[in-house]
CSV table of C-alpha atoms in Angstrom, one decimal:
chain,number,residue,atom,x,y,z
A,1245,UNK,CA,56.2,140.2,136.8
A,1246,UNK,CA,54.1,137.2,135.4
A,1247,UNK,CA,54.4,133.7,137.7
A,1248,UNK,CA,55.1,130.5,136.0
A,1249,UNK,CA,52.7,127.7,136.8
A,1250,UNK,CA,54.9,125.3,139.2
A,1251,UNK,CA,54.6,122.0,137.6
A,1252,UNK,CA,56.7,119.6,139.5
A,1253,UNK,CA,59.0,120.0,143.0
A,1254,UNK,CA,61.8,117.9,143.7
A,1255,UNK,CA,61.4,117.2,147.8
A,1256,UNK,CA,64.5,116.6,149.4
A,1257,UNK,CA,64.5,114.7,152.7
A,1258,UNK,CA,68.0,112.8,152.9
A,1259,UNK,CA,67.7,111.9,156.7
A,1260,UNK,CA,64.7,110.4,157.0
A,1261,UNK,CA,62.0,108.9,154.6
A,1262,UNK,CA,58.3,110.3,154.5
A,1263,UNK,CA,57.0,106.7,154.4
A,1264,UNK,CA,59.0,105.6,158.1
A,1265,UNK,CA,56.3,105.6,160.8
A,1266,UNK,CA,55.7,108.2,162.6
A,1267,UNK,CA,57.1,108.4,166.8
A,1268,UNK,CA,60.4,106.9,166.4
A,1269,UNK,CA,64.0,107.0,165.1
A,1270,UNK,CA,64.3,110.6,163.2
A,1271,UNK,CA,60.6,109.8,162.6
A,1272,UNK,CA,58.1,112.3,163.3
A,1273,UNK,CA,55.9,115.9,161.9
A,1274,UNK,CA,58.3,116.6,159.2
A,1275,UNK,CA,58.1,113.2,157.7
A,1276,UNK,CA,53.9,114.0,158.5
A,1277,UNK,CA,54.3,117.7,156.7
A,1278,UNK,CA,56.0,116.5,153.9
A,1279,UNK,CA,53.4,113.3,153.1
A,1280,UNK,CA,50.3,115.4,153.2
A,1281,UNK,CA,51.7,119.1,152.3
A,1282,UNK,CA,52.9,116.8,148.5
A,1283,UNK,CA,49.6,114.8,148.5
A,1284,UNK,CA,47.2,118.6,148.6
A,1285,UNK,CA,49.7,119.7,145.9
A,1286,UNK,CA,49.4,116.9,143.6
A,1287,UNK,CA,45.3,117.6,144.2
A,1288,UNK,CA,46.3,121.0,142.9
A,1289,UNK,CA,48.6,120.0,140.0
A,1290,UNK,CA,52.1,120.3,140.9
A,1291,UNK,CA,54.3,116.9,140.6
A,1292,UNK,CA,55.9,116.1,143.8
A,1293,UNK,CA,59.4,113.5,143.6
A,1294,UNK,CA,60.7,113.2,147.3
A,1295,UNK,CA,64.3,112.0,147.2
A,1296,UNK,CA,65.6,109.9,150.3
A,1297,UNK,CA,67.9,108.1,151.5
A,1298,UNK,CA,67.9,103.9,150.9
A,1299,UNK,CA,68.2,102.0,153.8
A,1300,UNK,CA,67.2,98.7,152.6
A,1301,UNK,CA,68.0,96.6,149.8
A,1302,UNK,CA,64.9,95.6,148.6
A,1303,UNK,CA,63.3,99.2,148.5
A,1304,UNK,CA,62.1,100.1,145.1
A,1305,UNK,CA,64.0,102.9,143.5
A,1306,UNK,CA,60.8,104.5,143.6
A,1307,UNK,CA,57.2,104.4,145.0
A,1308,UNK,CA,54.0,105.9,144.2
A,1309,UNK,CA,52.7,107.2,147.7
A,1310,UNK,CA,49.6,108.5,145.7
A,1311,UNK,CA,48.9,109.9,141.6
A,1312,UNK,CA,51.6,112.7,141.4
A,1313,UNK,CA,53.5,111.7,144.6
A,1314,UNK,CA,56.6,109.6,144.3
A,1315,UNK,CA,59.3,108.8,146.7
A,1316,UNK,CA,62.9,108.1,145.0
A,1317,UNK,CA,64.9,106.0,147.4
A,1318,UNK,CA,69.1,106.6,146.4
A,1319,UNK,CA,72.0,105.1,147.5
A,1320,UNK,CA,74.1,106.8,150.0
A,1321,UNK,CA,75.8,105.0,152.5
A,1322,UNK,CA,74.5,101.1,153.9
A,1323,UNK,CA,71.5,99.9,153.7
A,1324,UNK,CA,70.4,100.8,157.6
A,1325,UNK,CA,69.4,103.7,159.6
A,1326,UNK,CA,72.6,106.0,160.4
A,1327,UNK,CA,72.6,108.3,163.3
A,1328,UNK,CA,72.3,111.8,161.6
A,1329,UNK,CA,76.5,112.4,163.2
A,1330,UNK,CA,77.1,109.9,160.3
A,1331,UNK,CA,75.2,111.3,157.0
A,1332,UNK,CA,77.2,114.3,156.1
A,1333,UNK,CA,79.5,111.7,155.2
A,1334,UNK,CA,77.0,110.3,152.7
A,1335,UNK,CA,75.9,114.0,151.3
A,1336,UNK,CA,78.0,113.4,148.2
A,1337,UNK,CA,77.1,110.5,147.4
A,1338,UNK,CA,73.2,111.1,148.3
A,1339,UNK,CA,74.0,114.4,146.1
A,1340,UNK,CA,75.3,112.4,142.9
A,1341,UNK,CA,72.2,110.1,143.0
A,1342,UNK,CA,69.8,113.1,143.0
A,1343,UNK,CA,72.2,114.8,140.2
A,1344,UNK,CA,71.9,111.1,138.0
A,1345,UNK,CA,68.2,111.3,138.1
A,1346,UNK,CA,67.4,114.7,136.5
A,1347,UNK,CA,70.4,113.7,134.1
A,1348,UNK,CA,68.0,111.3,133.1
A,1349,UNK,CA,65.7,113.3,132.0
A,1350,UNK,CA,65.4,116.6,129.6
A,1351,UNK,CA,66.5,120.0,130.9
A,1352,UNK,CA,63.8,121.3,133.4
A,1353,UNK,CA,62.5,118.8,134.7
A,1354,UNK,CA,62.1,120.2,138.2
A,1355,UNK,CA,60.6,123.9,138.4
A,1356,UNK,CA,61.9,124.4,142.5
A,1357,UNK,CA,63.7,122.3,144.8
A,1358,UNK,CA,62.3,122.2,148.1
A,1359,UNK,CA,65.0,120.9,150.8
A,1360,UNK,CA,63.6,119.7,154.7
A,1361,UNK,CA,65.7,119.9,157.5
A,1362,UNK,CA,69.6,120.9,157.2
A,1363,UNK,CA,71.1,118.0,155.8
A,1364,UNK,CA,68.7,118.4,152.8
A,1365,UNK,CA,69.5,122.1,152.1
A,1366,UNK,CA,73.0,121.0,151.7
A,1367,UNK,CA,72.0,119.1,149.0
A,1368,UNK,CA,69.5,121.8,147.6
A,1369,UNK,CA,72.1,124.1,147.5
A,1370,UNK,CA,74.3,122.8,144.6
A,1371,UNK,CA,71.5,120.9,142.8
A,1372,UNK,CA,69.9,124.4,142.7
A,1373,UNK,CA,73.1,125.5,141.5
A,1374,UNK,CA,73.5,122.8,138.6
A,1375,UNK,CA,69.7,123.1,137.8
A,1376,UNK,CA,69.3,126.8,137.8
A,1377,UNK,CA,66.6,126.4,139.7
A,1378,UNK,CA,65.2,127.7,142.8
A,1379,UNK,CA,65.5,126.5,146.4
A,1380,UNK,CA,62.8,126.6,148.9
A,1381,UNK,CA,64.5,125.2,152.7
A,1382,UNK,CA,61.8,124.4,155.3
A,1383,UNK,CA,63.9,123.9,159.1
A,1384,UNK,CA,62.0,122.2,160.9
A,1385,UNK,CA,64.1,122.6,163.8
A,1386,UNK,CA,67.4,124.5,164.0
A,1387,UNK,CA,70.4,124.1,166.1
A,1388,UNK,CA,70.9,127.9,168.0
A,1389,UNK,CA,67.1,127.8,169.2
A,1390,UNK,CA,67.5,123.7,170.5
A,1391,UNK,CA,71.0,124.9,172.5
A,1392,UNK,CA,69.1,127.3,173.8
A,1393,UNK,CA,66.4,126.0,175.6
A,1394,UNK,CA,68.5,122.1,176.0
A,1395,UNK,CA,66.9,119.6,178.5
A,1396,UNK,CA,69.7,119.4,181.3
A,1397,UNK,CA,70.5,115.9,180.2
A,1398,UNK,CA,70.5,116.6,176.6
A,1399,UNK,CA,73.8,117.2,174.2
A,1400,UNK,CA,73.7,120.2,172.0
A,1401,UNK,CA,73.8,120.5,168.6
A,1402,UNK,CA,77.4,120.3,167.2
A,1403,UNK,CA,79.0,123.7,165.4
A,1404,UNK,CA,79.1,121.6,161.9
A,1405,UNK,CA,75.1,121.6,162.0
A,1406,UNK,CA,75.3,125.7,163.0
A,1407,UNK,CA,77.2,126.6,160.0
A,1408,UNK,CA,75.7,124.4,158.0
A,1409,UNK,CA,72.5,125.9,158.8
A,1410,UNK,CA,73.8,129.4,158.3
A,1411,UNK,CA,75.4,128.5,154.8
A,1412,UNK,CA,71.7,127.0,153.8
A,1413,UNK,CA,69.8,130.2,155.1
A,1414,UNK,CA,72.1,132.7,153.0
A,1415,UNK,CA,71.7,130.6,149.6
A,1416,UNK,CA,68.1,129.9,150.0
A,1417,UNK,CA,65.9,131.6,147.7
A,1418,UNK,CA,62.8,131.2,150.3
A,1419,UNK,CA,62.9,130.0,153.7
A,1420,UNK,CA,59.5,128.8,155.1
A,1421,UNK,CA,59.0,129.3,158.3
A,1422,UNK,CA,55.8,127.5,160.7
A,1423,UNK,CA,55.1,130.4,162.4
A,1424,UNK,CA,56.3,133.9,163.0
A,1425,UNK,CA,57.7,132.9,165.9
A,1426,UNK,CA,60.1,130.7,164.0
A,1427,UNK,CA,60.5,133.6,160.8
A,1428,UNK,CA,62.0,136.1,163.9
A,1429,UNK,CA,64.2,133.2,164.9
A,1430,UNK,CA,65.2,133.1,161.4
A,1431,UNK,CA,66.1,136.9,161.1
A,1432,UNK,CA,67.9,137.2,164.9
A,1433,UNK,CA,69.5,134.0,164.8
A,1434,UNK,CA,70.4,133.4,161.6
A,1435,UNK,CA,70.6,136.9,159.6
A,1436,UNK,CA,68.1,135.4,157.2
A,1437,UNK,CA,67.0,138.6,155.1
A,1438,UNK,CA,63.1,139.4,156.1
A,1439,UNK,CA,62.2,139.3,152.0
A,1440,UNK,CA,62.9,135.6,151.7
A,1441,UNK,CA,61.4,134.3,154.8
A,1442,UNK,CA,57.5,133.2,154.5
A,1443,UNK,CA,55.7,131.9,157.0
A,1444,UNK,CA,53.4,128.7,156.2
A,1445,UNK,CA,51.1,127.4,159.3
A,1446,UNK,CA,51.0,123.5,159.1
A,1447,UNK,CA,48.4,121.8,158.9
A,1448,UNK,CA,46.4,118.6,160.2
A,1449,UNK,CA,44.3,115.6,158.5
A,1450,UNK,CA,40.9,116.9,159.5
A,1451,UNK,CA,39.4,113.2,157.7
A,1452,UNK,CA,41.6,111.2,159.9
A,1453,UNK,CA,41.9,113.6,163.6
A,1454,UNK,CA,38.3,114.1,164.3
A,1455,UNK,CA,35.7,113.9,167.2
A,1456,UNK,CA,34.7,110.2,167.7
A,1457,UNK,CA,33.5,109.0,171.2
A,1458,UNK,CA,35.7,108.8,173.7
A,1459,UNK,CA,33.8,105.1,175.3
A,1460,UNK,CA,34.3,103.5,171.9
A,1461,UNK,CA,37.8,104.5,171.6
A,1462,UNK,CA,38.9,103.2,174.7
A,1463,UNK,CA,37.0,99.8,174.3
A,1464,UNK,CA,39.3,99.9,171.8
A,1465,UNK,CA,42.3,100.1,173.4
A,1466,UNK,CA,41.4,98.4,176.1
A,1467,UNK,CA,41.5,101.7,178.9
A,1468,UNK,CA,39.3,101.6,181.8
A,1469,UNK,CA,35.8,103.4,180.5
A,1470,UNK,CA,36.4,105.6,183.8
A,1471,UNK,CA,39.9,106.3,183.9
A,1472,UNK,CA,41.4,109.6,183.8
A,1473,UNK,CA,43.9,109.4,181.0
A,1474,UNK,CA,47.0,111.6,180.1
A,1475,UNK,CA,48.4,110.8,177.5
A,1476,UNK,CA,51.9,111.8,175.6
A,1477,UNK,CA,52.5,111.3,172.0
A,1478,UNK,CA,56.2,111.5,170.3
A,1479,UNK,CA,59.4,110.4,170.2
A,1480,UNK,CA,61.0,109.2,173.4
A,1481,UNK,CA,64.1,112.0,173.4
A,1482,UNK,CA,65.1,114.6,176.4
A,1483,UNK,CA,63.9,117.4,173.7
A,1484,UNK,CA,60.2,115.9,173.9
A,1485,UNK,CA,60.7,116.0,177.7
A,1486,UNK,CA,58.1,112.9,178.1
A,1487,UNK,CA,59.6,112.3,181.7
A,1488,UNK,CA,58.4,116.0,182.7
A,1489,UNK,CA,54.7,114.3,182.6
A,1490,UNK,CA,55.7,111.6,184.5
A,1491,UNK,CA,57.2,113.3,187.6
A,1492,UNK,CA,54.1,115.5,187.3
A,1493,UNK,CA,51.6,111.9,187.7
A,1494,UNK,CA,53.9,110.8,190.4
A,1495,UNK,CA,53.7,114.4,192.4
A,1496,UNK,CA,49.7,114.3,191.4
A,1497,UNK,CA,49.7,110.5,193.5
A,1498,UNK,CA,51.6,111.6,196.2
A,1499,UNK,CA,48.8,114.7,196.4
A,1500,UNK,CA,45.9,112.4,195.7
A,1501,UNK,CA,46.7,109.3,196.5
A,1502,UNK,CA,42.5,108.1,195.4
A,1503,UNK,CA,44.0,108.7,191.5
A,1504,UNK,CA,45.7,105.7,191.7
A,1505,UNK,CA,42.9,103.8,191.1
A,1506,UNK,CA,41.7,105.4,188.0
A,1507,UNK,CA,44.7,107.5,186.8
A,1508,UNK,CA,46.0,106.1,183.1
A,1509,UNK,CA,49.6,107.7,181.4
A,1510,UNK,CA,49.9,106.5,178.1
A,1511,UNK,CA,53.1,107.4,176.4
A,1512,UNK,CA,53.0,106.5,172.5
A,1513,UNK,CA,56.1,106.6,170.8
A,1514,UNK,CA,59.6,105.0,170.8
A,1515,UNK,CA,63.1,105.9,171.5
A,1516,UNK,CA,64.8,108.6,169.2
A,1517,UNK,CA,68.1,111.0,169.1
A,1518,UNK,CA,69.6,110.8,172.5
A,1519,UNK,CA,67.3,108.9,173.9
A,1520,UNK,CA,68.1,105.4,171.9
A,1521,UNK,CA,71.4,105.5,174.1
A,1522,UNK,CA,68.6,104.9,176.9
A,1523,UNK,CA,65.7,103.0,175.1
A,1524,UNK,CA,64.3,102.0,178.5
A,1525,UNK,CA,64.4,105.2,180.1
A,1526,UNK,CA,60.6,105.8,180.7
A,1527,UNK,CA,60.2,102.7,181.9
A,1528,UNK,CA,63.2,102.8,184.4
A,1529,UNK,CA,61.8,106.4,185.5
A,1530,UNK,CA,58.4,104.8,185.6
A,1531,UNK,CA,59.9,102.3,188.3
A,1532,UNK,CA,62.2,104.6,190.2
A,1533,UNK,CA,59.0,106.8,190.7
A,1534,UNK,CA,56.7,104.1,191.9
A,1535,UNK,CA,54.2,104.5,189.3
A,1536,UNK,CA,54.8,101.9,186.9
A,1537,UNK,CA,51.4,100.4,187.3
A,1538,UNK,CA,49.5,103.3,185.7
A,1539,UNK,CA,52.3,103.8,183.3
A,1540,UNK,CA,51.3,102.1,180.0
A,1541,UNK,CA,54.4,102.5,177.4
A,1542,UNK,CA,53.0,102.1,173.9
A,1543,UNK,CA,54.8,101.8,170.2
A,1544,UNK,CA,54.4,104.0,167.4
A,1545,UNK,CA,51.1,104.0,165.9
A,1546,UNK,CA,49.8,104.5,162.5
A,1547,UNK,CA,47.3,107.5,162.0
A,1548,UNK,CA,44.0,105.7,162.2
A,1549,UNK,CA,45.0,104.0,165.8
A,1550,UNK,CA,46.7,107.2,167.0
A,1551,UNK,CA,43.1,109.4,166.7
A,1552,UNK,CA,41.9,106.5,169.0
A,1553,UNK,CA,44.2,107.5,171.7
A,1554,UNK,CA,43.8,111.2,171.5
A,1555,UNK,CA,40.1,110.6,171.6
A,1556,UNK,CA,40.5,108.5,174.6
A,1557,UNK,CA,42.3,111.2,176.4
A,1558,UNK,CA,41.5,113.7,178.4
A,1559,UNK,CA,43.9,116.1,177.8
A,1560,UNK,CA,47.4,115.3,175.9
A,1561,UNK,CA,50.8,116.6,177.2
A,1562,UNK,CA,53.3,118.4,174.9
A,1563,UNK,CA,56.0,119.2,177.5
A,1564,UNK,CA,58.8,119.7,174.7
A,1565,UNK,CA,61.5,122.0,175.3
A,1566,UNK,CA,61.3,122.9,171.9
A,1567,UNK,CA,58.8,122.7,168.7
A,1568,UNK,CA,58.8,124.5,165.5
A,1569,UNK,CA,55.4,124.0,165.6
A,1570,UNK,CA,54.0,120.8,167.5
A,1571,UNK,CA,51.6,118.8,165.2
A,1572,UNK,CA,50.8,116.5,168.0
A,1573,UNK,CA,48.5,119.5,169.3
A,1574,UNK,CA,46.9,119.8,166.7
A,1575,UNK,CA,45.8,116.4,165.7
A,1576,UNK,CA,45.0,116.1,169.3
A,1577,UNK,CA,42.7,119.1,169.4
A,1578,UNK,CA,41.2,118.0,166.0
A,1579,UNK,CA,40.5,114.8,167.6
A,1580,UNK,CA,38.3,117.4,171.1
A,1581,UNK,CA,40.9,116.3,173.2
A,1582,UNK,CA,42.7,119.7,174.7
A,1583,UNK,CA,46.3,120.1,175.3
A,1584,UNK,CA,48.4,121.2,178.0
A,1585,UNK,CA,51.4,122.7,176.3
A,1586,UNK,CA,55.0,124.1,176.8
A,1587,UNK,CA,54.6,127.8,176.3
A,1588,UNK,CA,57.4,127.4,173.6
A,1589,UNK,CA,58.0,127.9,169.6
A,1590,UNK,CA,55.3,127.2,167.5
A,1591,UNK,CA,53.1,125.5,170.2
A,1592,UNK,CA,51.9,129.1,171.5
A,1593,UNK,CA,50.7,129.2,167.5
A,1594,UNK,CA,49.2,125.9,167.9
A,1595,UNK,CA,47.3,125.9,171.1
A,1596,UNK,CA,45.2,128.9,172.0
A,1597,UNK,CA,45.8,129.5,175.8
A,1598,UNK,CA,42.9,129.1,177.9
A,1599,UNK,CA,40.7,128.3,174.9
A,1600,UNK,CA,42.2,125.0,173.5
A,1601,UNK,CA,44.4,124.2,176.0
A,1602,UNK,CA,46.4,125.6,178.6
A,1603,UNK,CA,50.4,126.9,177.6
A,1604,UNK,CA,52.6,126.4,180.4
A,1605,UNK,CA,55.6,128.2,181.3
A,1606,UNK,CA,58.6,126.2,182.4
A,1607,UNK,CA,59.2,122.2,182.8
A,1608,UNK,CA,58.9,122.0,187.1
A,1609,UNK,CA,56.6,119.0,187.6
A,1610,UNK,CA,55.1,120.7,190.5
A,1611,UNK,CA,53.9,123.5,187.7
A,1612,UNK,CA,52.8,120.7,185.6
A,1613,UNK,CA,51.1,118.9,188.0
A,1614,UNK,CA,48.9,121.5,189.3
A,1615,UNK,CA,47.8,122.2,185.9
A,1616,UNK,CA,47.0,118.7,184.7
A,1617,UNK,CA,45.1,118.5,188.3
A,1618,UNK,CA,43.3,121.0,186.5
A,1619,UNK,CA,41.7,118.8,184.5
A,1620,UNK,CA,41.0,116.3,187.0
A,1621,UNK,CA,39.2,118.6,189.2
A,1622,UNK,CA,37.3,120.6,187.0
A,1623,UNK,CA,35.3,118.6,184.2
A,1624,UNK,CA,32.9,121.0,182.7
A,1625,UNK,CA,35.9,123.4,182.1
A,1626,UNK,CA,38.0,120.4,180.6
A,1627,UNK,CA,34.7,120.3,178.2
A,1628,UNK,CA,34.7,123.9,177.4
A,1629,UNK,CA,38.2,123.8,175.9
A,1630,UNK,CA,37.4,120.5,174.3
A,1631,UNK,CA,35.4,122.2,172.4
A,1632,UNK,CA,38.0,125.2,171.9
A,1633,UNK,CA,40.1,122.9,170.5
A,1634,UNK,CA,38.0,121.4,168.1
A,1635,UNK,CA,37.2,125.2,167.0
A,1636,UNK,CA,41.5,125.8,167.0
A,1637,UNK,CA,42.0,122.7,164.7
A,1638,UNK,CA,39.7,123.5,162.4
A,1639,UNK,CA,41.5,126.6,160.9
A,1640,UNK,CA,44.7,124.5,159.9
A,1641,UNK,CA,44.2,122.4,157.1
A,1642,UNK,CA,46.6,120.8,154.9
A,1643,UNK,CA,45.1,122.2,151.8
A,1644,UNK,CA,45.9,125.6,152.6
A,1645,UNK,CA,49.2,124.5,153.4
A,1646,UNK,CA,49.7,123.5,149.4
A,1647,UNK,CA,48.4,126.1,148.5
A,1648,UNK,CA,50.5,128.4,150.1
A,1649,UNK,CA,53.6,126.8,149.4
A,1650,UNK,CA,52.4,127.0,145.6
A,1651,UNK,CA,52.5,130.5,145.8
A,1652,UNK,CA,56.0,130.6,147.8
A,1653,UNK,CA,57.2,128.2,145.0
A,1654,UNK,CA,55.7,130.8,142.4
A,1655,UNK,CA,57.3,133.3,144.0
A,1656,UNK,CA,61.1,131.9,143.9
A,1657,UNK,CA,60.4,131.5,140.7
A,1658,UNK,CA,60.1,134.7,139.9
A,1659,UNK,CA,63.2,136.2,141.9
A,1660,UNK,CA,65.7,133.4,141.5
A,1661,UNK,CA,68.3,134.4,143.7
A,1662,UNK,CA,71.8,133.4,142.9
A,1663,UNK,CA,73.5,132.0,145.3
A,1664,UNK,CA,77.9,132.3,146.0
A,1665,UNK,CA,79.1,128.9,144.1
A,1666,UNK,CA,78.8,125.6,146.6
A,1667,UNK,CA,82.3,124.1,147.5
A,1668,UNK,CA,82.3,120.9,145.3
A,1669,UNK,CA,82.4,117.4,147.5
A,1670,UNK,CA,85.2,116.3,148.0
């Protein structure tokens, strides 16, 4: 069966807008995935439009991010950032405003409709239907894995988000999935049918996350030329576990009381999901742990800076409980700084154990600990994986992202599958 040439997505991301910074709020790799995965299609040709929610008033009702890349900001709800309980209230009317902007236009305008996160498949699902189009849905994360593996002071996700999930995986006409990890998730969680499920690695910006030198970064930033640095990058939340490395410094102290002197952890990032009920939580846990004074809490930072602090590292801590895939490794590997990594989801695709980092099993801090005194101790074999890592990065690239997701796009295309008719909003 001949392909036809994809010539323009529609990107939905209702929750949360690919130009919000990075590290905070709902914030984070899938506003990263979907900037630079559009950006290495447009290089290739396809039109990307990336429809999102308006939450100020004097947004634009669209902005060019770069030639062929344009973010359409609609009406749906105030004009503020609303906890993601509150946006299936807005769906309709974040669905009409999508609906009014191809009505613009002449029939077939769009070629696919590629939906991020739940929310956004919702609203894929009857524009695809109105369109006659089809619908690519990327998860990004997914509400039966997160209960699964909850941090004990986290909430899980509610039963609307579950069946709204199922509902998007049964009308989808390809899921994308970061790794196979997350495409067998897919199948045994959600009875997704193997045929439609492709998996798609991420990527990293090897330009911006490269090898620089670790003196000049931290003259930069102002850390101690001889400090050992751990460092955690992310939004502040119980699902990122960023107080996991934090009890592990304190038990590392209490082992080694000479790190004091010299021992830096630098959390980047702000509060986010659960953990803006408790926006000073690191800092209070920082405190009750005696180790506020080699604690330094740090806000989000744009790409540029953020290399700077992987470089400075010596080894970055990804202690989430869960990750579809966990970008933060990446850039941090791309950047020779290894990673010591929760042995979960897409971060044992990410990190290669014992080559560009080290996976570990579990959250005990006493676990933690002993590995990241790993690092300490042993400085030629911290250098080893440094170089693993670099080695690791290199074979993600955003470009063959895009180019992938052209061909899943193609492929949709061809085998439009037709979905049971979408309830109507009421």
């Amino acid at each position: 069966m001949r392909r036809r040439r994809v010539n323009r997505v529609a990107t939905i991301s209702m929750h949360t807008s690919p130009l919000d910074q990075p590290g905070t709020g709902d914030a984070g790799g899938m506003n990263v995935y979907i900037v630079e995965a559009a950006k290495r299609l447009a290089e290739l040709g396809v039109e990307v439009e990336i429809f999102t929610r308006q939450t100020a008033r004097d947004l634009p009702p669209v902005a060019e991010i770069v030639p062929g890349v344009s973010v359409r900001h609609v009406t749906a709800g105030p004009y503020e950032e609303l906890d993601k309980g509150d946006l299936p209230g807005q769906l309709c009317a974040f669905l009409s405003g999508v609906l009014r902007t191809e009505a613009m236009y002449d029939p077939g305008r769009y070629d696919v409709i590629h939906s991020h996160y739940w929310l956004s498949g919702q609203v894929g699902w009857l524009a695809k239907e109105r369109w006659g189009v089809p619908l690519v849905h990327t998860m990004h994360t997914m509400a039966k894995v997160k209960n699964l593996l909850l941090a004990e002071d986290d909430r899980p996700e509610p039963t609307a988000r579950v069946l709204g999930e199922e509902q998007v995986v049964d009308v989808a006409d390809r899921l994308v999935a970061n790794t196979p990890t997350e495409a067998r998730e897919l199948v045994e969680l959600y009875g997704a049918a193997p045929g439609r499920v492709e998996v798609v690695n991420p990527g990293v910006n090897l330009t911006v996350f490269r090898p620089g030198p670790r003196g000049a970064a931290r003259r930069r930033l102002g850390v101690p030329r001889d400090a050992l640095m751990l460092l955690f990058v992310g939004r502040v939340q119980p699902l990122k576990a960023p107080d996991v490395l934090l009890r592990a410094a304190a038990r590392m102290l209490a082992d080694d009381p000479s790190l004091r002197s010299r021992l830096v952890v630098a959390c980047v990032g702000g509060p986010s999901g659960n953990g803006l009920a408790r926006p000073s939580h690191l800092a209070d846990l920082a405190a009750h742990l005696g180790i506020q004074d080699v604690v330094r809490i740090v806000p989000p930072a744009p790409q540029h800076e953020l290399a700077d602090w992987y470089r400075a590292a010596d080894v970055t801590v990804v202690p989430s409980h869960s990750e579809s895939f966990g970008l933060v490794a990446l850039e941090s590997q791309a950047c020779g700084t290894p990673v010591a990594a929760a042995s979960v989801g897409g971060l044992r695709t990410a990190v290669r154990d014992g080559v560009s980092g080290v996976l570990v099993e579990g959250h005990d801090p006493h676990d933690w600990a002993h590995v990241l005194g790993r690092f300490v101790r042993l400085p030629a074999w911290r250098d080893e994986l440094s170089a693993g890592a670099v080695a690791q990065a290199a074979a993600f690239g955003w470009s063959a992202t895009a180019a992938r997701l052209a061909e899943v796009y193609a492929g949709a295309m061809a085998h439009l599958h037709r979905a049971p008719v979408a309830v109507p909003c009421s």
